[in-house]
CSV table of C-alpha atoms and ligand atoms in Angstrom, one decimal:
chain,number,residue,atom,x,y,z
I,27,MET,CA,16.7,127.3,-50.8
I,28,ASN,CA,13.9,129.3,-52.8
I,29,ASN,CA,14.4,133.2,-54.0
I,30,GLU,CA,12.7,134.1,-51.0
I,31,VAL,CA,16.1,133.4,-48.9
I,32,SER,CA,18.2,135.4,-51.0
I,33,ASN,CA,19.5,139.4,-49.6
I,34,ALA,CA,22.2,139.8,-52.3
I,35,ASP,CA,22.2,143.7,-52.5
I,36,VAL,CA,23.2,143.4,-48.7
I,37,PRO,CA,27.3,144.0,-47.6
I,38,LEU,CA,27.9,141.1,-45.2
I,39,VAL,CA,30.5,142.6,-43.4
I,40,ALA,CA,29.6,145.2,-41.4
I,41,SER,CA,30.3,146.1,-38.0
I,42,PRO,CA,27.9,145.3,-35.1
I,43,HIS,CA,27.1,148.9,-34.0
I,44,GLU,CA,25.5,149.3,-37.4
I,45,LEU,CA,21.7,149.1,-37.2
I,46,ARG,CA,20.4,147.2,-38.7
I,47,VAL,CA,16.6,146.3,-38.9
I,48,SER,CA,13.7,144.7,-41.6
I,49,LEU,CA,16.8,142.3,-43.7
I,50,GLY,CA,15.1,139.0,-43.6
I,51,GLU,CA,11.4,140.4,-43.6
I,52,HIS,CA,10.9,139.5,-46.1
I,53,VAL,CA,11.1,136.1,-45.5
I,54,ASN,CA,7.1,133.9,-44.5
I,55,GLU,CA,7.1,132.5,-41.6
I,56,GLY,CA,7.1,129.3,-43.4
I,57,ALA,CA,10.5,129.9,-44.4
I,58,ILE,CA,11.6,131.1,-41.3
I,59,ARG,CA,10.5,127.5,-39.4
I,60,SER,CA,11.9,125.9,-42.2
I,61,ALA,CA,15.7,127.6,-42.0
I,62,LEU,CA,15.7,127.0,-37.9
I,63,GLU,CA,14.6,123.4,-37.8
I,64,SER,CA,17.0,122.7,-41.4
I,65,GLY,CA,19.7,124.9,-40.0
I,66,ASP,CA,20.4,125.3,-44.1
I,67,TYR,CA,20.5,128.9,-43.6
I,68,GLY,CA,20.5,131.4,-40.7
I,69,PHE,CA,19.3,135.0,-39.8
I,70,VAL,CA,23.0,137.3,-39.5
I,71,HIS,CA,22.7,140.6,-38.6
I,72,SER,CA,26.5,141.3,-39.3
I,73,PHE,CA,30.1,139.8,-40.3
I,74,ILE,CA,33.4,141.4,-38.5
I,75,THR,CA,37.3,140.3,-39.7
I,76,GLY,CA,40.2,141.3,-37.0
I,77,SER,CA,38.1,141.1,-33.5
I,78,THR,CA,41.3,140.4,-30.7
I,79,VAL,CA,38.0,140.6,-27.3
I,80,ASP,CA,36.0,138.1,-29.2
I,81,GLY,CA,38.3,134.4,-28.5
I,82,PRO,CA,41.8,133.5,-28.6
I,83,GLY,CA,43.4,135.0,-31.6
I,84,VAL,CA,42.0,137.3,-34.3
I,85,ARG,CA,38.7,136.1,-35.3
I,86,LEU,CA,36.1,136.5,-37.3
I,87,VAL,CA,32.4,137.0,-35.9
I,88,ALA,CA,29.5,136.8,-37.0
I,89,TRP,CA,26.5,138.4,-35.2
I,90,LEU,CA,22.6,136.2,-36.2
I,91,THR,CA,19.8,137.8,-34.9
I,92,GLY,CA,17.2,136.2,-32.3
I,93,CYS,CA,17.3,136.7,-28.6
I,94,GLN,CA,15.7,135.4,-26.0
I,95,PHE,CA,16.4,138.5,-23.5
I,96,ARG,CA,16.1,141.4,-22.3
I,97,CYS,CA,18.9,143.0,-21.1
I,98,LEU,CA,18.3,146.1,-20.1
I,99,TYR,CA,21.8,147.2,-21.1
I,100,CYS,CA,21.9,145.4,-24.3
I,101,HIS,CA,23.9,147.4,-26.8
I,102,ASN,CA,22.1,145.5,-30.0
I,103,PRO,CA,18.2,145.3,-29.1
I,104,ASP,CA,18.0,145.3,-33.1
I,105,THR,CA,19.5,142.2,-32.8
I,106,TRP,CA,16.9,140.6,-30.7
I,107,LYS,CA,14.5,139.8,-34.1
I,108,ILE,CA,15.2,137.5,-36.0
I,109,THR,CA,13.8,138.5,-39.0
I,110,ASN,CA,16.4,141.8,-38.5
I,111,GLY,CA,19.3,139.7,-40.1
I,112,MET,CA,19.9,138.8,-43.5
I,113,PRO,CA,19.0,135.3,-44.6
I,114,VAL,CA,22.1,133.9,-45.5
I,115,THR,CA,23.1,130.0,-46.4
I,116,VAL,CA,25.8,127.7,-45.2
I,117,LEU,CA,27.6,127.6,-48.4
I,118,ARG,CA,27.8,131.3,-48.4
I,119,ALA,CA,28.9,131.3,-44.5
I,120,VAL,CA,31.5,129.1,-45.5
I,121,GLU,CA,32.4,131.2,-48.0
I,122,VAL,CA,33.0,133.9,-46.2
I,123,ILE,CA,35.0,131.7,-43.5
I,124,GLN,CA,37.6,130.4,-46.3
I,125,GLN,CA,38.5,133.1,-47.1
I,126,TYR,CA,39.7,134.5,-44.3
I,127,ARG,CA,41.0,131.1,-43.2
I,128,HIS,CA,44.5,131.5,-43.1
I,129,ALA,CA,44.5,134.8,-41.8
I,130,LEU,CA,43.0,133.2,-39.4
I,131,ARG,CA,44.9,130.1,-38.7
I,132,VAL,CA,48.2,132.1,-38.8
I,133,MET,CA,46.7,134.9,-36.8
I,134,LYS,CA,45.6,132.2,-34.4
I,135,GLY,CA,42.1,133.0,-34.3
I,136,GLY,CA,39.9,131.7,-35.2
I,137,LEU,CA,35.6,132.0,-35.9
I,138,THR,CA,33.2,133.3,-33.1
I,139,LEU,CA,29.0,132.6,-33.3
I,140,SER,CA,27.9,135.3,-31.3
I,141,GLY,CA,24.4,137.5,-31.5
I,142,GLY,CA,22.0,138.4,-30.1
I,143,GLU,CA,21.8,134.7,-29.1
I,144,PRO,CA,23.0,132.1,-31.2
I,145,MET,CA,21.2,129.8,-30.4
I,146,VAL,CA,18.3,130.0,-30.8
I,147,GLN,CA,20.1,129.3,-34.8
I,148,HIS,CA,21.6,126.1,-33.6
I,149,ARG,CA,21.5,124.3,-36.0
I,150,PHE,CA,22.2,126.6,-38.7
I,151,VAL,CA,24.9,127.3,-35.6
I,152,LEU,CA,26.4,123.6,-35.7
I,153,LYS,CA,26.6,123.1,-39.1
I,154,VAL,CA,28.6,126.2,-39.4
I,155,PHE,CA,30.9,124.8,-36.6
I,156,ALA,CA,30.9,121.5,-38.2
I,157,ALA,CA,32.5,123.5,-41.5
I,158,ALA,CA,34.9,125.9,-39.7
I,159,ARG,CA,36.6,122.6,-37.3
I,160,ASP,CA,36.5,120.8,-41.0
I,161,MET,CA,39.1,123.5,-42.3
I,162,GLY,CA,40.9,123.2,-38.6
I,163,ILE,CA,40.2,126.8,-37.4
I,164,HIS,CA,38.9,127.2,-33.9
I,165,THR,CA,35.8,128.0,-32.7
I,166,ALA,CA,33.9,129.9,-29.9
I,167,LEU,CA,30.1,130.4,-29.3
I,168,ASP,CA,29.5,133.4,-27.8
I,169,THR,CA,26.2,133.1,-25.6
I,170,ASN,CA,23.7,133.7,-22.3
I,171,GLY,CA,23.3,130.0,-22.1
I,172,PHE,CA,19.4,130.2,-21.8
I,173,LEU,CA,19.0,127.4,-24.6
I,174,GLY,CA,22.1,125.3,-23.9
I,175,ASP,CA,20.4,122.5,-23.4
I,176,ARG,CA,19.8,122.7,-27.6
I,177,LEU,CA,23.2,121.0,-27.8
I,178,SER,CA,24.2,117.7,-27.7
I,179,ASP,CA,27.5,117.0,-24.9
I,180,ARG,CA,28.9,115.8,-28.6
I,181,ASP,CA,28.1,119.0,-29.6
I,182,LEU,CA,29.4,120.6,-27.3
I,183,GLN,CA,32.7,118.4,-27.5
I,184,ALA,CA,33.0,119.9,-31.5
I,185,CYS,CA,32.8,123.3,-30.2
I,186,ASP,CA,36.8,124.6,-29.4
I,187,LEU,CA,35.2,127.0,-26.5
I,188,VAL,CA,32.2,128.9,-24.4
I,189,MET,CA,32.1,131.9,-24.2
I,190,LEU,CA,28.7,132.6,-21.8
I,191,GLY,CA,27.5,135.5,-20.5
I,192,LEU,CA,26.2,135.5,-17.0
I,193,LYS,CA,24.3,138.3,-16.6
I,194,ALA,CA,23.6,138.0,-12.6
I,195,PHE,CA,24.1,134.7,-10.3
I,196,ASP,CA,20.9,136.5,-7.7
I,197,PRO,CA,17.9,135.3,-10.2
I,198,ASP,CA,15.7,138.2,-8.7
I,199,LEU,CA,18.5,140.8,-9.9
I,200,HIS,CA,18.5,138.0,-13.2
I,201,ARG,CA,15.2,138.5,-14.2
I,202,ARG,CA,15.4,142.5,-13.8
I,203,ILE,CA,18.0,142.7,-15.9
I,204,THR,CA,17.0,140.0,-18.5
I,205,GLY,CA,13.7,139.1,-17.7
I,206,MET,CA,14.8,136.2,-17.6
I,207,ASP,CA,15.3,132.9,-14.9
I,208,ASN,CA,19.4,132.1,-14.8
I,209,GLY,CA,19.0,128.4,-13.9
I,210,PRO,CA,19.0,127.2,-17.3
I,211,VAL,CA,22.1,129.5,-17.4
I,212,LEU,CA,24.1,127.8,-14.5
I,213,ALA,CA,22.7,124.3,-15.2
I,214,PHE,CA,24.0,125.1,-18.5
I,215,ALA,CA,27.5,126.1,-16.9
I,216,ARG,CA,27.7,123.9,-14.5
I,217,ARG,CA,27.5,120.3,-17.7
I,218,LEU,CA,30.0,122.3,-19.2
I,219,ALA,CA,31.8,121.7,-16.1
I,220,ALA,CA,31.5,118.3,-16.2
I,221,LEU,CA,32.3,117.5,-19.7
I,222,ARG,CA,36.0,119.8,-19.1
I,223,ARG,CA,34.4,122.2,-22.0
I,224,PRO,CA,36.2,125.9,-21.5
I,225,ILE,CA,34.7,128.4,-20.5
I,226,TRP,CA,35.0,132.0,-20.7
I,227,LEU,CA,32.8,134.0,-18.6
I,228,ARG,CA,32.0,137.2,-19.4
I,229,TYR,CA,30.3,139.9,-17.0
I,230,VAL,CA,29.2,143.2,-17.5
I,231,LEU,CA,29.6,145.1,-14.4
I,232,VAL,CA,26.9,148.9,-14.7
I,233,PRO,CA,26.6,151.2,-11.7
I,234,GLY,CA,23.8,150.3,-9.8
I,235,LEU,CA,22.8,148.0,-11.4
I,236,THR,CA,25.6,144.6,-11.9
I,237,ASP,CA,28.7,145.9,-9.6
I,238,HIS,CA,27.0,145.2,-5.7
I,239,ALA,CA,29.9,143.2,-4.3
I,240,ASP,CA,27.6,140.3,-2.9
I,241,GLU,CA,26.2,139.6,-6.6
I,242,ILE,CA,29.9,140.1,-8.0
I,243,THR,CA,31.3,137.6,-4.4
I,244,ARG,CA,28.5,135.5,-5.3
I,245,ILE,CA,29.4,135.1,-9.1
I,246,ALA,CA,33.0,134.8,-8.1
I,247,ARG,CA,32.9,131.9,-5.8
I,248,PHE,CA,30.0,129.9,-8.8
I,249,ALA,CA,32.6,130.5,-11.8
I,250,ALA,CA,36.1,129.1,-9.4
I,251,ASP,CA,33.9,126.4,-8.3
I,252,LEU,CA,33.7,125.3,-11.8
I,253,GLY,CA,37.2,124.4,-12.7
I,254,ASN,CA,36.9,125.6,-15.4
I,255,VAL,CA,37.3,129.2,-16.3
I,256,GLU,CA,40.3,129.7,-18.5
I,257,ARG,CA,39.5,133.3,-17.7
I,258,VAL,CA,37.0,136.2,-17.1
I,259,ASP,CA,36.1,138.8,-18.8
I,260,VAL,CA,34.5,142.2,-17.0
I,261,LEU,CA,33.3,143.7,-19.8
I,262,ALA,CA,32.0,147.7,-18.9
I,263,PHE,CA,28.7,149.3,-19.7
I,264,HIS,CA,28.8,152.3,-21.9
I,265,GLN,CA,26.5,153.8,-24.2
I,266,LEU,CA,27.5,152.5,-27.8
I,267,GLY,CA,24.5,151.4,-28.4
I,268,ARG,CA,21.7,154.3,-26.8
I,269,PHE,CA,21.4,155.5,-30.4
I,270,LYS,CA,19.6,152.6,-31.3
I,271,TRP,CA,17.0,152.0,-28.7
I,272,GLU,CA,16.1,155.2,-29.8
I,273,LYS,CA,15.7,154.5,-33.2
I,274,LEU,CA,14.0,151.6,-32.6
I,275,GLY,CA,11.3,153.4,-30.6
I,276,MET,CA,12.0,151.4,-27.0
I,277,ASP,CA,12.5,152.6,-24.1
I,278,TYR,CA,16.0,152.2,-22.6
I,279,LYS,CA,16.0,152.5,-18.8
I,280,LEU,CA,20.4,153.4,-18.6
I,281,ARG,CA,20.3,156.1,-20.3
I,282,ASP,CA,21.7,158.2,-18.0
I,283,THR,CA,23.8,155.6,-15.7
I,284,GLU,CA,27.8,156.2,-16.7
I,285,PRO,CA,30.4,154.1,-17.2
I,286,PRO,CA,32.0,152.8,-14.5
I,287,SER,CA,34.4,154.0,-12.4
I,288,ARG,CA,38.4,153.2,-12.4
I,289,THR,CA,38.3,152.4,-9.3
I,290,ARG,CA,34.8,150.6,-9.4
I,291,ASN,CA,35.9,148.8,-12.0
I,292,GLU,CA,39.2,147.5,-10.5
I,293,GLU,CA,36.7,146.4,-7.5
I,294,ALA,CA,35.1,144.0,-9.6
I,295,ILE,CA,38.0,142.7,-10.9
I,296,ALA,CA,39.7,141.9,-7.7
I,297,ARG,CA,36.8,139.9,-6.7
I,298,PHE,CA,36.9,137.3,-9.5
I,299,ARG,CA,41.0,137.6,-8.9
I,300,GLU,CA,40.7,136.6,-5.0
I,301,ARG,CA,39.3,133.4,-6.0
I,302,GLY,CA,41.9,132.6,-8.4
I,303,LEU,CA,40.7,133.5,-11.8
I,304,LYS,CA,41.9,135.2,-14.3
I,305,VAL,CA,40.1,138.2,-15.6
I,306,PHE,CA,41.2,140.4,-17.7
J,26,SF4,S1,21.7,138.2,-24.3
J,26,SF4,FE1,23.3,139.8,-25.2
J,26,SF4,S2,21.4,139.9,-27.7
J,26,SF4,FE2,20.4,139.2,-26.0
J,26,SF4,S3,19.1,140.9,-24.8
J,26,SF4,FE3,21.1,140.1,-23.5
J,26,SF4,S4,22.5,141.6,-24.1
J,26,SF4,FE4,21.3,141.7,-26.0
């Protein structure tokens, strides 16, 4: 690795809620391309430890930068641009994992790679997961699923859990929320089902956008029919990311949207449970 990708002064462990920009802007385009091709280093927004909401047990979570979606409700828009993350070698990432491996095992947790969209840097993901598995650490991939084709069936067998963020079932609604088609996402979910790889499905409940009964019922039916969805997380929309949109000078269309009411939340949960799904 050359000096262009060193970033020694930036702390690795940081909150994903911190606004982080331009940490990798000194890395030239050729080096970025080579990082994506080799997976020898990745761009990471932050690592946190002790998460209990990003997979089973207590997790070490790395948020990678780069995302091809533009979700209206994204609370980490600073992760969209790959060079907002800091360049981290696989070796450095493995050192961090090693530091926590005993605790992760004792607390029946593991490593979760999230984002942004981690599959933008799928080779880095695969290298880090391989190292984690060699240490006997559970691996979870938190993904929007759009780039699922980048992983072979063998790669998927090596990933213990996929946490799939399904933004919408209706293609038009999905395009309205993310700017992208949901065909590849649904295809990825079906492929995981065929391979019998477990999914935790994540659905963000946004009043006036994703809380329509029909839409939730269709997602619930789809998830139940897959047969490999171990649980569903209904995530209530919140405004924690609003300051990032404002600081980045971006047009935040949901600035006046309230979190869902308790009743709305319970109704959504009930629709998933009606289909026999476990919901948290
Ligand atoms: S997929 Fe995730 S990181 Fe990407 S825009 Fe949507 S919410 Fe944000």
